[in-house]
């Protein structure tokens, strides 16, 4: 049964976001730690190719426009790629954290029962782990 939306009905209080902040911070730290202790990448094909396009984009500006390199990817990764493959991994860890935070915000806006689970689900998906540690 749907809750009443009349003006006299009490507003449903959203749960505290402390749990969400703590969960996001913990998972971000775990992903950053994993990025620094892994020996390689998840994928040794395209990930290295995209990393190299980004790494040398400032020396070869055509890399910013090369369709095979995915120009938006090169634009996002060009500065972190100057720090090496680990710099790109850190960027991707931060992008996953941002995605998880936006998913949490969407779950709160939809007033789902446990919106903090959106963060957990973002990190628990297999493809997130794969992309998190690619170049």
mmCIF file of C-alpha atoms in Angstrom:
data_model
loop_
_atom_site.group_PDB
_atom_site.id
_atom_site.type_symbol
_atom_site.label_atom_id
_atom_site.label_comp_id
_atom_site.label_asym_id
_atom_site.label_seq_id
_atom_site.Cartn_x
_atom_site.Cartn_y
_atom_site.Cartn_z
ATOM 1 C CA UNK A 1 0.000 0.000 0.000
ATOM 2 C CA UNK A 2 1.344 3.421 -0.932
ATOM 3 C CA UNK A 3 1.903 6.007 1.795
ATOM 4 C CA UNK A 4 -0.461 8.930 1.944
ATOM 5 C CA UNK A 5 0.678 12.106 0.239
ATOM 6 C CA UNK A 6 -1.763 14.401 1.949
ATOM 7 C CA UNK A 7 -0.416 17.584 3.564
ATOM 8 C CA UNK A 8 -1.263 16.292 7.034
ATOM 9 C CA UNK A 9 0.795 13.096 6.614
ATOM 10 C CA UNK A 10 4.217 13.237 8.280
ATOM 11 C CA UNK A 11 7.186 13.362 5.937
ATOM 12 C CA UNK A 12 9.237 10.199 5.734
ATOM 13 C CA UNK A 13 12.672 10.989 7.129
ATOM 14 C CA UNK A 14 15.602 9.944 4.991
ATOM 15 C CA UNK A 15 18.133 7.725 6.724
ATOM 16 C CA UNK A 16 21.371 9.243 7.912
ATOM 17 C CA UNK A 17 24.043 9.464 5.261
ATOM 18 C CA UNK A 18 26.806 8.640 7.755
ATOM 19 C CA UNK A 19 26.658 4.987 6.814
ATOM 20 C CA UNK A 20 26.925 5.923 3.148
ATOM 21 C CA UNK A 21 29.924 8.211 3.746
ATOM 22 C CA UNK A 22 31.718 5.545 5.772
ATOM 23 C CA UNK A 23 30.984 2.803 3.261
ATOM 24 C CA UNK A 24 32.095 4.919 0.318
ATOM 25 C CA UNK A 25 35.283 5.970 2.065
ATOM 26 C CA UNK A 26 36.114 2.395 3.072
ATOM 27 C CA UNK A 27 35.520 1.025 -0.415
ATOM 28 C CA UNK A 28 37.452 3.873 -2.020
ATOM 29 C CA UNK A 29 40.420 3.209 0.270
ATOM 30 C CA UNK A 30 40.300 -0.521 -0.505
ATOM 31 C CA UNK A 31 40.208 0.161 -4.249
ATOM 32 C CA UNK A 32 43.097 2.648 -3.998
ATOM 33 C CA UNK A 33 45.133 0.199 -1.940
ATOM 34 C CA UNK A 34 44.433 -2.546 -4.455
ATOM 35 C CA UNK A 35 45.421 -0.242 -7.326
ATOM 36 C CA UNK A 36 48.804 0.336 -5.713
ATOM 37 C CA UNK A 37 49.561 -3.270 -4.837
ATOM 38 C CA UNK A 38 48.463 -4.935 -8.086
ATOM 39 C CA UNK A 39 51.236 -5.940 -10.428
ATOM 40 C CA UNK A 40 49.448 -5.406 -13.727
ATOM 41 C CA UNK A 41 46.144 -4.530 -15.297
ATOM 42 C CA UNK A 42 42.970 -6.500 -15.779
ATOM 43 C CA UNK A 43 43.359 -6.274 -19.534
ATOM 44 C CA UNK A 44 46.646 -6.267 -21.397
ATOM 45 C CA UNK A 45 45.174 -5.231 -24.764
ATOM 46 C CA UNK A 46 42.966 -2.180 -25.027
ATOM 47 C CA UNK A 47 43.834 -0.848 -21.593
ATOM 48 C CA UNK A 48 47.502 -0.445 -22.469
ATOM 49 C CA UNK A 49 46.575 1.026 -25.849
ATOM 50 C CA UNK A 50 44.319 3.686 -24.285
ATOM 51 C CA UNK A 51 46.913 4.441 -21.633
ATOM 52 C CA UNK A 52 49.618 4.987 -24.253
ATOM 53 C CA UNK A 53 47.404 7.292 -26.324
ATOM 54 C CA UNK A 54 46.742 9.359 -23.178
ATOM 55 C CA UNK A 55 50.331 9.217 -21.934
ATOM 56 C CA UNK A 56 51.736 10.669 -25.146
ATOM 57 C CA UNK A 57 48.828 12.976 -26.027
ATOM 58 C CA UNK A 58 50.744 16.133 -25.126
ATOM 59 C CA UNK A 59 53.731 15.121 -27.293
ATOM 60 C CA UNK A 60 51.407 14.042 -30.144
ATOM 61 C CA UNK A 61 48.246 16.221 -29.993
ATOM 62 C CA UNK A 62 46.603 14.168 -32.750
ATOM 63 C CA UNK A 63 46.001 11.561 -30.016
ATOM 64 C CA UNK A 64 43.300 13.846 -28.607
ATOM 65 C CA UNK A 65 41.356 13.487 -31.865
ATOM 66 C CA UNK A 66 42.197 9.939 -32.920
ATOM 67 C CA UNK A 67 38.903 8.045 -33.095
ATOM 68 C CA UNK A 68 40.517 4.692 -32.243
ATOM 69 C CA UNK A 69 41.767 6.098 -28.941
ATOM 70 C CA UNK A 70 38.326 7.384 -27.868
ATOM 71 C CA UNK A 71 38.971 11.144 -27.575
ATOM 72 C CA UNK A 72 36.961 11.658 -24.384
ATOM 73 C CA UNK A 73 38.944 8.910 -22.667
ATOM 74 C CA UNK A 74 42.209 10.526 -23.750
ATOM 75 C CA UNK A 75 41.030 13.936 -22.534
ATOM 76 C CA UNK A 76 40.109 12.535 -19.106
ATOM 77 C CA UNK A 77 43.217 10.387 -18.750
ATOM 78 C CA UNK A 78 45.895 12.631 -20.287
ATOM 79 C CA UNK A 79 46.942 14.443 -17.099
ATOM 80 C CA UNK A 80 46.787 11.415 -14.739
ATOM 81 C CA UNK A 81 48.612 9.314 -17.353
ATOM 82 C CA UNK A 82 51.645 11.565 -16.922
ATOM 83 C CA UNK A 83 52.055 9.925 -13.498
ATOM 84 C CA UNK A 84 52.090 6.507 -15.142
ATOM 85 C CA UNK A 85 49.646 3.637 -15.149
ATOM 86 C CA UNK A 86 49.020 4.058 -11.404
ATOM 87 C CA UNK A 87 47.831 7.615 -12.032
ATOM 88 C CA UNK A 88 45.181 6.296 -14.416
ATOM 89 C CA UNK A 89 44.170 3.621 -11.907
ATOM 90 C CA UNK A 90 43.725 6.283 -9.211
ATOM 91 C CA UNK A 91 41.579 8.321 -11.607
ATOM 92 C CA UNK A 92 39.419 5.284 -12.281
ATOM 93 C CA UNK A 93 39.071 4.577 -8.558
ATOM 94 C CA UNK A 94 37.832 8.149 -8.107
ATOM 95 C CA UNK A 95 35.429 7.795 -11.045
ATOM 96 C CA UNK A 96 33.972 4.609 -9.556
ATOM 97 C CA UNK A 97 33.538 6.395 -6.218
ATOM 98 C CA UNK A 98 31.776 9.298 -7.950
ATOM 99 C CA UNK A 99 29.498 6.877 -9.803
ATOM 100 C CA UNK A 100 28.665 5.101 -6.559
ATOM 101 C CA UNK A 101 27.887 8.421 -4.874
ATOM 102 C CA UNK A 102 25.559 9.441 -7.721
ATOM 103 C CA UNK A 103 23.845 6.042 -7.519
ATOM 104 C CA UNK A 104 23.376 6.624 -3.796
ATOM 105 C CA UNK A 105 21.901 10.054 -4.510
ATOM 106 C CA UNK A 106 19.483 8.555 -7.020
ATOM 107 C CA UNK A 107 18.449 5.859 -4.524
ATOM 108 C CA UNK A 108 17.804 8.548 -1.894
ATOM 109 C CA UNK A 109 15.810 10.639 -4.347
ATOM 110 C CA UNK A 110 13.707 7.578 -5.118
ATOM 111 C CA UNK A 111 13.324 7.009 -1.358
ATOM 112 C CA UNK A 112 14.466 3.415 -1.563
ATOM 113 C CA UNK A 113 14.580 1.625 1.808
ATOM 114 C CA UNK A 114 18.387 1.261 2.081
ATOM 115 C CA UNK A 115 19.934 3.723 -0.375
ATOM 116 C CA UNK A 116 23.464 3.075 0.916
ATOM 117 C CA UNK A 117 23.262 -0.360 -0.719
ATOM 118 C CA UNK A 118 23.594 1.404 -4.093
ATOM 119 C CA UNK A 119 27.212 2.160 -3.163
ATOM 120 C CA UNK A 120 27.868 -1.446 -2.230
ATOM 121 C CA UNK A 121 26.277 -2.711 -5.430
ATOM 122 C CA UNK A 122 28.398 -0.348 -7.548
ATOM 123 C CA UNK A 123 31.573 -1.699 -6.018
ATOM 124 C CA UNK A 124 30.390 -5.318 -5.973
ATOM 125 C CA UNK A 125 29.634 -5.523 -9.684
ATOM 126 C CA UNK A 126 32.300 -7.553 -11.512
ATOM 127 C CA UNK A 127 32.702 -5.037 -14.322
ATOM 128 C CA UNK A 128 33.516 -2.261 -11.841
ATOM 129 C CA UNK A 129 36.428 -4.275 -10.492
ATOM 130 C CA UNK A 130 37.617 -4.952 -14.013
ATOM 131 C CA UNK A 131 37.452 -1.299 -15.097
ATOM 132 C CA UNK A 132 38.880 -0.045 -11.840
ATOM 133 C CA UNK A 133 42.257 -1.606 -12.541
ATOM 134 C CA UNK A 134 42.630 -1.071 -16.274
ATOM 135 C CA UNK A 135 44.759 1.541 -17.840
#
